[in-house]
Short mmCIF file of C-alpha atoms in Angstrom, two decimals:
data_model
loop_
_atom_site.label_atom_id
_atom_site.label_comp_id
_atom_site.label_asym_id
_atom_site.label_seq_id
_atom_site.Cartn_x
_atom_site.Cartn_y
_atom_site.Cartn_z
CA THR A 253 -7.02 4.97 41.77
CA SER A 254 -5.97 7.42 44.28
CA LEU A 255 -5.89 10.92 43.26
CA ALA A 256 -4.57 13.52 45.89
CA GLY A 257 -5.71 16.87 45.25
CA PHE A 258 -8.41 15.80 42.66
CA PRO A 259 -8.35 18.45 39.89
CA ASP A 260 -4.55 18.74 39.34
CA SER A 261 -4.20 15.13 39.62
CA LEU A 262 -6.79 14.46 37.09
CA LEU A 263 -5.15 16.75 34.77
CA ARG A 264 -1.91 15.35 35.11
CA GLY A 265 -2.80 11.72 35.09
CA HIS A 266 -5.21 11.93 32.13
CA SER A 267 -3.92 14.81 29.96
CA ALA A 268 -4.41 14.12 26.55
CA SER A 269 -1.49 14.29 24.01
CA ILE A 270 -2.96 17.32 22.43
CA ALA A 271 -1.94 20.69 23.36
CA ILE A 272 -4.37 23.76 23.26
CA SER A 273 -4.25 24.76 19.69
CA TYR A 274 -2.76 28.37 19.09
CA ARG A 275 -2.93 30.57 16.35
CA LEU A 276 0.19 31.67 14.24
CA ASN A 277 0.09 34.60 11.79
CA GLN A 278 -2.70 33.53 9.04
CA ILE A 279 -0.82 32.90 5.74
CA GLN A 280 -1.06 35.83 3.48
CA TYR A 281 -1.52 34.78 -0.20
CA TYR A 282 -1.78 38.15 -1.68
CA ARG A 283 0.71 41.30 -2.19
CA TYR A 284 -0.17 44.81 -3.10
CA GLN A 285 0.75 46.13 -6.36
CA PRO A 286 0.94 49.65 -7.59
CA LYS A 287 -2.39 51.53 -7.66
CA GLY A 288 -3.44 49.33 -4.61
CA LYS A 289 -4.20 46.22 -6.62
CA MET A 290 -3.62 42.96 -4.94
CA HIS A 291 -2.16 39.99 -6.83
CA PRO A 292 -1.73 36.27 -5.80
CA LYS A 293 2.00 35.77 -4.80
CA ASP A 294 4.01 33.56 -6.75
CA GLU A 295 3.99 29.82 -6.24
CA LYS A 296 7.40 29.59 -4.52
CA SER A 297 6.49 32.37 -2.04
CA VAL A 298 3.35 30.39 -1.03
CA ALA A 299 5.07 27.22 -0.82
CA MET A 300 7.72 28.71 1.46
CA GLU A 301 5.02 30.11 3.74
CA ARG A 302 3.34 26.97 3.97
CA LEU A 303 6.38 25.24 4.84
CA GLY A 304 7.67 27.65 7.54
CA ILE A 305 4.08 27.39 9.25
CA LEU A 306 4.51 23.54 9.18
CA GLN A 307 7.91 23.50 10.28
CA GLN A 308 7.06 26.13 13.22
CA VAL A 309 4.31 23.79 14.21
CA ILE A 310 6.17 20.74 14.14
CA CYS A 311 9.27 22.34 16.13
CA ASN A 312 6.49 23.24 19.09
CA THR A 313 4.94 19.96 18.98
CA LEU A 314 8.25 17.85 19.03
CA SER A 315 10.02 20.29 21.03
CA LEU A 316 12.69 20.66 18.20
CA SER A 317 14.58 23.60 16.83
CA VAL A 318 14.09 24.84 13.15
CA ASP A 319 17.59 23.57 12.16
CA GLU A 320 16.52 20.07 13.33
CA VAL A 321 13.63 19.92 11.02
CA ALA A 322 15.00 21.30 8.18
CA ALA A 323 15.67 17.87 5.96
CA ALA A 324 13.90 15.09 7.66
CA SER A 325 10.56 13.49 7.48
CA PHE A 326 7.97 13.71 10.27
CA LEU A 327 8.37 10.20 11.17
CA GLN A 328 12.30 10.68 11.34
CA LEU A 329 11.99 13.46 13.46
CA GLY A 330 10.04 11.48 16.22
CA GLY A 331 6.65 11.92 15.31
CA ASP A 332 4.05 9.25 15.44
CA SER A 333 0.43 9.01 14.54
CA LEU A 334 -0.81 10.67 17.88
CA THR A 335 1.68 13.71 17.32
CA ALA A 336 0.67 13.94 13.65
CA ILE A 337 -2.93 14.35 14.65
CA GLU A 338 -1.75 17.27 16.88
CA VAL A 339 0.15 18.84 14.36
CA SER A 340 -2.79 18.72 12.02
CA ALA A 341 -4.88 20.31 14.46
CA ARG A 342 -2.36 23.01 15.05
CA CYS A 343 -1.87 23.75 11.35
CA TYR A 344 -5.55 24.30 11.07
CA SER A 345 -5.65 26.71 13.76
CA SER A 346 -2.71 28.61 11.96
CA GLY A 347 -4.67 28.67 8.72
CA LEU A 348 -3.26 25.79 6.91
CA THR A 349 -5.15 22.24 6.10
CA VAL A 350 -2.81 19.44 6.26
CA SER A 351 -4.09 15.65 6.44
CA VAL A 352 -2.65 13.48 9.17
CA ILE A 353 -2.11 10.86 6.31
CA ASP A 354 0.04 13.16 4.31
CA ILE A 355 1.95 13.90 7.45
CA MET A 356 2.63 10.27 8.16
CA ARG A 357 3.43 9.27 4.48
CA CYS A 358 5.46 11.90 2.83
CA SER A 359 9.26 11.57 3.00
CA THR A 360 10.02 15.29 3.34
CA LEU A 361 8.20 18.26 4.99
CA GLU A 362 8.53 20.17 1.73
CA GLU A 363 6.06 17.35 0.30
CA VAL A 364 3.88 17.69 3.19
CA ALA A 365 3.58 21.51 2.70
CA SER A 366 3.21 21.08 -1.01
CA LEU A 367 -0.12 18.93 -0.38
CA ALA A 368 -1.51 21.61 2.18
CA SER A 369 -3.99 23.96 1.48
CA VAL A 370 -5.57 27.15 2.94
CA ASN A 371 -8.38 26.61 5.29
CA ASP A 372 -11.61 26.74 3.63
CA GLU A 373 -13.47 29.42 5.86
CA GLY A 374 -16.70 27.56 5.36
CA LEU A 375 -15.45 24.46 6.52
CA GLY A 376 -16.91 23.38 9.94
CA ASP A 377 -16.69 20.33 12.28
CA GLY A 378 -18.97 18.20 10.03
CA SER A 379 -21.45 18.25 12.54
CA SER A 380 -25.11 18.27 11.53
CA SER A 381 -28.43 19.61 13.02
CA PRO A 382 -30.61 17.21 14.88
CA TRP A 383 -32.51 14.56 12.92
CA SER A 384 -31.17 15.37 9.71
CA LEU A 385 -29.02 12.00 9.38
CA VAL A 386 -32.03 9.66 9.49
CA ALA A 387 -34.71 10.04 6.67
CA GLU A 388 -37.55 12.19 7.57
CA GLU A 389 -40.33 9.93 6.50
CA GLU A 390 -38.84 7.38 8.95
CA LEU A 391 -38.83 9.76 11.88
CA PRO A 392 -42.34 9.01 13.67
CA SER A 393 -41.44 5.18 13.59
CA ILE A 394 -38.04 5.52 14.93
CA MET A 395 -39.27 8.01 17.55
CA SER A 396 -41.67 5.49 18.66
CA GLN A 397 -39.29 2.49 18.71
CA VAL A 398 -36.67 4.45 20.70
CA GLN A 399 -39.28 5.36 23.14
CA GLU A 400 -40.13 1.71 23.57
CA GLN A 401 -36.89 0.02 23.84
CA CYS A 402 -35.21 2.58 25.90
CA HIS A 403 -38.43 2.55 28.33
CA LEU A 404 -38.42 6.25 28.42
CA GLY A 405 -40.27 8.08 30.96
CA PRO A 406 -42.24 11.35 30.65
CA GLU A 407 -39.37 13.45 31.84
CA GLU A 408 -36.69 12.19 29.45
CA GLU A 409 -36.33 13.66 25.97
CA ILE A 410 -35.03 12.14 22.80
CA GLN A 411 -32.54 14.85 21.49
CA ASP A 412 -31.22 13.24 18.56
CA VAL A 413 -30.97 9.94 16.65
CA TYR A 414 -28.22 8.92 14.00
CA PRO A 415 -26.55 5.89 12.58
CA THR A 416 -23.99 4.12 14.64
CA THR A 417 -20.66 3.34 13.43
CA ALA A 418 -19.55 -0.32 12.24
CA LEU A 419 -17.51 -0.57 15.49
CA GLN A 420 -20.56 0.51 17.75
CA GLU A 421 -22.79 -1.95 15.74
CA GLY A 422 -20.23 -4.72 16.22
CA LEU A 423 -19.69 -3.95 19.84
CA MET A 424 -23.35 -4.16 20.63
CA MET A 425 -24.07 -7.37 18.95
CA LEU A 426 -21.10 -8.97 21.10
CA ALA A 427 -22.91 -7.27 24.21
CA VAL A 428 -25.80 -9.37 23.60
CA LYS A 429 -23.89 -12.53 22.61
CA GLN A 430 -21.39 -12.08 25.45
CA PRO A 431 -22.97 -10.07 28.33
CA GLY A 432 -20.38 -8.06 30.16
CA SER A 433 -17.78 -8.02 27.37
CA TYR A 434 -16.33 -4.49 26.33
CA LEU A 435 -17.45 -3.04 29.77
CA THR A 436 -15.00 -1.03 31.53
CA THR A 437 -15.43 -0.40 35.25
CA SER A 438 -13.19 1.93 37.21
CA THR A 439 -13.11 3.58 40.64
CA ILE A 440 -11.48 6.93 41.81
CA LYS A 441 -10.72 7.67 45.28
CA LEU A 442 -11.63 11.28 46.12
CA ALA A 443 -9.16 13.03 48.24
CA ALA A 444 -9.99 14.53 51.49
CA GLY A 445 -10.14 18.01 50.04
CA VAL A 446 -12.42 17.25 47.32
CA ASP A 447 -16.09 18.79 47.86
CA VAL A 448 -18.19 15.95 46.92
CA GLY A 449 -21.10 18.23 46.00
CA ARG A 450 -19.12 20.13 43.63
CA PHE A 451 -17.73 16.89 41.94
CA GLN A 452 -21.07 15.46 41.43
CA ALA A 453 -22.20 18.86 39.97
CA ALA A 454 -19.11 18.68 37.63
CA TRP A 455 -20.03 14.99 36.43
CA GLU A 456 -23.38 16.29 35.60
CA GLN A 457 -22.36 19.12 33.62
CA THR A 458 -20.08 16.78 31.96
CA LEU A 459 -23.04 14.64 31.08
CA ASP A 460 -24.60 17.65 29.36
CA VAL A 461 -21.53 18.41 27.15
CA CYS A 462 -20.50 15.09 26.43
CA GLU A 463 -23.66 13.76 24.65
CA LEU A 464 -22.31 10.09 24.02
CA LEU A 465 -22.49 9.47 27.80
CA ARG A 466 -26.32 10.01 27.53
CA THR A 467 -26.68 7.83 24.34
CA ARG A 468 -28.30 4.57 23.77
CA ILE A 469 -28.15 2.16 20.87
CA VAL A 470 -31.43 0.73 19.48
CA HIS A 471 -32.54 -1.47 16.69
CA CYS A 472 -34.98 0.05 14.43
CA GLY A 473 -35.99 -2.27 11.51
CA SER A 474 -32.81 -3.17 9.67
CA GLN A 475 -30.94 -0.28 11.25
CA THR A 476 -28.73 0.10 13.93
CA LEU A 477 -29.14 3.62 15.37
CA GLN A 478 -28.03 5.67 18.56
CA ALA A 479 -30.37 7.90 20.42
CA VAL A 480 -29.39 10.91 22.73
CA ILE A 481 -31.36 11.05 25.44
CA ARG A 482 -31.79 14.22 27.76
CA THR A 483 -32.43 13.09 31.19
CA LYS A 484 -31.69 13.82 34.86
CA ALA A 485 -28.48 12.40 36.45
CA LYS A 486 -29.20 8.98 37.97
CA TRP A 487 -26.68 8.34 40.73
CA GLN A 488 -26.32 5.03 42.33
CA TYR A 489 -25.00 4.65 45.85
CA ALA A 490 -23.09 2.03 47.78
CA THR A 491 -21.20 1.73 50.96
CA THR A 492 -18.69 -0.82 50.11
CA LEU A 493 -16.52 -1.71 47.13
CA ALA A 494 -17.91 -5.21 47.34
CA THR A 495 -21.38 -4.06 46.81
CA TYR A 496 -20.54 -1.64 44.12
CA ALA A 497 -18.76 -4.67 42.48
CA GLN A 498 -22.06 -6.74 42.74
CA GLN A 499 -24.10 -3.99 41.24
CA VAL A 500 -21.66 -3.93 38.42
CA ARG A 501 -21.66 -7.45 37.74
CA ASP A 502 -25.67 -7.48 37.57
CA LEU A 503 -25.46 -4.95 34.88
CA ARG A 504 -26.75 -5.82 31.41
CA MET A 505 -25.68 -2.96 29.02
CA THR A 506 -27.77 -3.93 25.71
CA TYR A 507 -29.91 -2.43 22.98
CA GLY A 508 -31.94 0.44 24.85
CA SER A 509 -30.18 0.47 27.89
CA PRO A 510 -28.00 3.11 29.27
CA LEU A 511 -24.27 2.66 28.45
CA CYS A 512 -22.79 4.63 31.09
CA GLN A 513 -23.49 4.20 34.84
CA TYR A 514 -21.92 5.89 37.76
CA TRP A 515 -21.96 5.58 41.72
CA LEU A 516 -20.89 7.30 44.54
CA LEU A 517 -19.51 5.00 47.34
CA ASP A 518 -19.62 6.46 50.89
CA GLN A 519 -17.04 4.71 53.07
CA GLY A 520 -17.15 7.37 55.93
CA THR A 521 -14.20 9.31 55.60
CA GLN A 522 -13.40 8.09 52.08
CA LYS A 523 -15.55 8.89 49.11
CA VAL A 524 -15.23 6.96 45.79
CA PHE A 525 -16.42 7.67 42.44
CA GLY A 526 -17.20 4.62 40.21
CA ILE A 527 -18.05 4.22 36.59
CA ALA A 528 -19.27 1.46 34.30
CA ILE A 529 -19.11 2.44 30.68
CA HIS A 530 -19.34 0.66 27.36
CA HIS A 531 -16.80 0.56 24.71
CA ALA A 532 -19.49 1.47 22.23
CA ILE A 533 -19.75 5.03 23.49
CA TYR A 534 -15.99 5.79 24.13
CA ASP A 535 -12.12 4.97 23.42
CA ALA A 536 -8.98 5.83 25.41
CA TRP A 537 -8.75 9.18 23.53
CA SER A 538 -12.40 10.26 24.16
CA LEU A 539 -12.19 9.10 27.79
CA ARG A 540 -9.22 11.48 28.41
CA LEU A 541 -11.43 14.45 26.90
CA ILE A 542 -14.18 13.36 29.33
CA LEU A 543 -11.88 13.45 32.39
CA GLN A 544 -10.44 16.70 31.48
CA THR A 545 -13.87 18.10 31.17
CA VAL A 546 -14.82 17.05 34.63
CA ALA A 547 -11.66 18.60 36.01
CA LYS A 548 -12.14 21.91 34.24
CA LEU A 549 -15.88 22.23 35.47
CA TYR A 550 -14.70 21.39 38.88
CA ASN A 551 -12.25 24.00 38.68
CA GLY A 552 -15.04 26.54 37.78
CA GLN A 553 -13.95 26.85 33.97
CA GLU A 554 -16.29 27.35 31.51
CA VAL A 555 -16.47 24.38 28.76
CA LEU A 556 -17.49 26.19 25.60
CA PRO A 557 -19.34 24.23 22.69
CA MET A 558 -16.34 24.68 20.25
CA GLN A 559 -14.09 23.03 22.74
CA LEU A 560 -15.75 19.58 22.25
CA VAL A 561 -16.77 18.51 18.70
CA PRO A 562 -20.13 16.63 18.10
CA TYR A 563 -19.87 12.93 17.25
CA THR A 564 -22.33 13.59 14.57
CA GLY A 565 -19.22 15.02 12.50
CA LEU A 566 -17.76 11.31 12.44
CA ILE A 567 -21.06 9.96 11.35
CA GLN A 568 -21.93 12.37 8.86
CA TYR A 569 -17.99 11.90 7.37
CA ILE A 570 -18.59 8.05 7.31
CA THR A 571 -22.19 8.33 5.59
CA ARG A 572 -20.44 10.44 2.76
CA LEU A 573 -17.59 8.03 2.12
CA ASP A 574 -17.91 6.03 -0.97
CA ARG A 575 -18.87 2.51 -0.24
CA ALA A 576 -18.31 1.13 -3.69
CA LYS A 577 -14.83 2.50 -3.65
CA SER A 578 -13.81 1.09 -0.08
CA GLY A 579 -15.21 -2.23 -0.87
CA GLU A 580 -13.18 -2.41 -4.13
CA TYR A 581 -10.04 -1.19 -2.20
CA TRP A 582 -10.43 -4.28 0.35
CA ARG A 583 -11.52 -6.60 -2.14
CA LYS A 584 -8.30 -5.83 -4.15
CA GLN A 585 -6.00 -5.92 -1.10
CA LEU A 586 -7.43 -9.17 0.58
CA ASN A 587 -7.96 -11.42 -2.84
CA GLY A 588 -7.05 -14.68 -2.25
CA ALA A 589 -6.20 -14.16 1.40
CA SER A 590 -7.02 -16.47 4.17
CA PRO A 591 -7.25 -15.71 7.82
CA SER A 592 -3.90 -16.73 9.48
CA SER A 593 -4.13 -20.08 11.80
CA ILE A 594 -1.56 -19.79 14.47
CA ALA A 595 -0.26 -23.29 15.63
CA PHE A 596 0.60 -22.44 19.28
CA MET A 597 -2.84 -21.26 19.88
CA GLU A 598 -4.41 -24.61 18.38
CA GLY A 599 -4.08 -26.42 22.10
CA THR A 600 -6.30 -23.57 23.75
CA PRO A 601 -9.93 -24.42 24.89
CA SER A 602 -12.47 -22.38 23.08
CA PRO A 603 -15.95 -21.59 24.43
CA ALA A 604 -18.77 -23.43 22.82
CA ASP A 605 -19.98 -20.27 20.84
CA GLY A 606 -16.62 -19.87 19.62
CA ALA A 607 -16.28 -16.55 21.35
CA GLY A 608 -13.12 -15.93 23.52
CA SER A 609 -12.88 -13.35 26.41
CA GLU A 610 -9.05 -13.94 27.41
CA SER A 611 -6.35 -11.43 26.56
CA LEU A 612 -2.61 -11.16 26.76
CA MET A 613 -0.81 -7.78 27.05
CA HIS A 614 2.97 -7.27 26.75
CA LYS A 615 4.84 -3.83 26.66
CA ILE A 616 7.83 -3.71 24.44
CA GLY A 617 10.03 -0.72 24.58
CA PHE A 618 12.19 0.20 21.68
CA GLN A 619 13.45 3.09 19.65
CA ILE A 620 13.44 3.61 15.94
CA ASP A 621 16.87 4.65 14.59
CA SER A 622 16.35 8.28 13.24
CA THR A 623 19.19 7.67 10.79
CA VAL A 624 17.21 5.16 8.94
CA PRO A 625 16.31 6.78 5.41
CA VAL A 626 12.70 5.86 5.37
CA THR A 627 9.49 7.09 6.83
CA ILE A 628 8.41 4.07 9.25
CA THR A 629 6.52 4.12 12.50
CA GLY A 630 6.76 2.02 15.48
CA ALA A 631 3.45 0.32 14.66
CA SER A 632 4.67 -0.63 11.24
CA VAL A 633 7.83 -2.28 13.05
CA LEU A 634 5.42 -4.11 15.47
CA ARG A 635 3.19 -5.24 12.48
CA ALA A 636 6.30 -6.48 10.77
CA ALA A 637 7.55 -8.44 13.86
CA TRP A 638 4.03 -9.98 14.34
CA ALA A 639 3.74 -10.95 10.56
CA ILE A 640 7.17 -12.95 10.86
CA VAL A 641 5.76 -14.66 14.24
CA VAL A 642 2.41 -15.61 12.58
CA SER A 643 4.22 -16.64 9.22
CA GLN A 644 6.31 -18.93 11.08
CA TYR A 645 3.66 -20.59 13.24
CA SER A 646 1.25 -20.89 10.51
CA SER A 647 3.84 -22.14 7.98
CA SER A 648 2.62 -19.82 5.58
CA GLU A 649 4.55 -17.06 3.39
CA GLU A 650 2.09 -14.26 4.45
CA ALA A 651 0.18 -13.23 7.65
CA VAL A 652 -3.43 -11.88 7.82
CA PHE A 653 -4.46 -10.28 11.04
CA GLY A 654 -6.65 -7.51 12.35
CA ALA A 655 -5.16 -4.07 13.61
CA THR A 656 -6.94 -1.45 15.61
CA VAL A 657 -6.24 1.94 14.72
CA THR A 658 -7.17 5.44 16.23
CA GLY A 659 -9.55 6.34 13.42
CA ARG A 660 -8.63 9.87 14.05
CA GLN A 661 -6.72 10.23 10.74
CA ALA A 662 -10.09 11.13 9.24
CA PRO A 663 -10.01 14.59 7.57
CA ILE A 664 -12.68 16.24 10.10
CA VAL A 665 -12.03 19.48 11.51
CA GLY A 666 -11.74 19.13 15.37
CA VAL A 667 -11.52 15.16 15.35
CA GLU A 668 -9.03 15.45 18.29
CA ARG A 669 -11.59 16.94 20.31
CA MET A 670 -14.52 14.74 19.71
CA ALA A 671 -15.62 12.84 22.71
CA GLY A 672 -16.79 9.50 21.34
CA PRO A 673 -15.14 6.32 19.75
CA ALA A 674 -13.19 6.86 16.60
CA ILE A 675 -11.15 3.58 16.69
CA CYS A 676 -11.62 0.97 14.03
CA THR A 677 -10.29 -2.41 13.29
CA VAL A 678 -8.80 -2.85 9.80
CA PRO A 679 -7.45 -6.19 8.16
CA VAL A 680 -3.60 -6.15 7.74
CA ARG A 681 -1.94 -8.61 5.01
CA ILE A 682 1.78 -8.72 4.88
CA ARG A 683 3.89 -11.20 2.68
CA VAL A 684 6.64 -12.37 4.49
CA SER A 685 10.08 -13.20 2.41
CA GLY A 686 13.19 -14.05 4.04
CA LYS A 687 14.13 -13.97 7.60
CA HIS A 688 14.73 -10.41 8.09
CA TYR A 689 12.64 -7.00 6.99
CA PRO A 690 14.96 -4.60 5.37
CA ALA A 691 14.01 -0.80 5.35
CA PRO A 692 12.08 -1.02 1.84
CA CYS A 693 9.74 -3.72 3.54
CA LEU A 694 8.97 -1.74 6.61
CA GLN A 695 8.35 1.40 4.21
CA GLN A 696 5.98 -0.74 2.28
CA ILE A 697 3.95 -1.70 5.23
CA ASN A 698 3.78 1.97 6.40
CA ASN A 699 2.48 3.14 2.72
CA TYR A 700 -0.30 0.16 3.28
CA THR A 701 -1.23 1.31 6.62
CA CYS A 702 -1.55 4.78 5.08
CA ALA A 703 -3.39 3.95 2.12
CA GLY A 704 -5.91 1.81 4.34
CA SER A 705 -6.50 4.77 6.82
CA SER A 706 -8.93 6.24 4.17
CA HIS A 707 -10.99 3.14 4.08
CA GLY A 708 -10.87 2.09 7.70
CA GLN A 709 -14.06 3.28 8.84
CA ARG A 710 -15.82 1.15 6.13
CA VAL A 711 -14.56 -2.32 7.02
#
């Protein structure tokens, strides 16, 4: 990728779909009465204030006027799951806690506002102190195993250890079974005006503030844990793209190994930054945050701790989920279901170990009619369309498949500023009746998606 004028271009090319949070006037829930006493406002006034803040946030997020948002759902106004995350974050900055799921699910903004609450001043980003997410009595053994599996030197320090998500655990298992899988490599050509030393310093500072770039995953008994390692930056160098490509091919990212490696390619007048990073420590959302951080630091801007939320917030949220409740939810949803077998793929040769590595990507452009009187998303339309295809080719009246979601619908303060992987894959079961999907069926799919969001990280 060629970036002319590195910092500005980087920000333009990788700007996240989240704007800098701003603060509206905090909601005032008390009014003065005679003799200086304060009494709670009546319920109607409170509801109107909540609705007013919600409408203003949505207007700014979707570039709409107040009149346009008066009588419609968020999805009918053109919102989607990504902008819903932004709205939730902006509302929180304005003193109002609104869940992403409610924004997506409710048929009117009045209903969303009625479910909102005043921010709990004691509510943080859910992050925890180091070492608090593993059993204290196991720490000596864990420290020893991390030291051994990661082959740490005397200058390297273990900063924290905590559990992995189900996604991270699964991806590392695949990394062993299919070497090179879920490994992303990329090169960025640095424009002639870029100060290479300054760029390297910005990247090294980014490694400090984005701790998952220094995280390794280890096996400790029956547990899969991730260890944050404080270490000096380890640049690799090459003079040609061919040399860099060969070094990348020789990489083996597995348990105990670094999951992010980086290069500086010196091709004379052209300098190139190369990176190889495993999906166990990033997703597309967090990569945008990482690149934004590099650009800010290159420009001399300070990146404060509160601007990036620790990944432990997600881990702590997951560990507190009700496993039994989530398990019961998915058992009920998938009772009697069988994975769909698609006939048009039966002739495709499969590897001996049953693990495929091919993919097909096709972009489809479409727009949902804003006059449709239901709250549906583009994802719901695509799921419905895929269900019809799967149903036809599998000669079944239902389709069962996996869908990857952002995972940032989780009620974690600042989840939109968390530089780590939140995505998760959830099972989707759609019963197909007839040849067409009327609006009620699409609404049902959307409701199914919203309901499953609360249990996605436990699949």
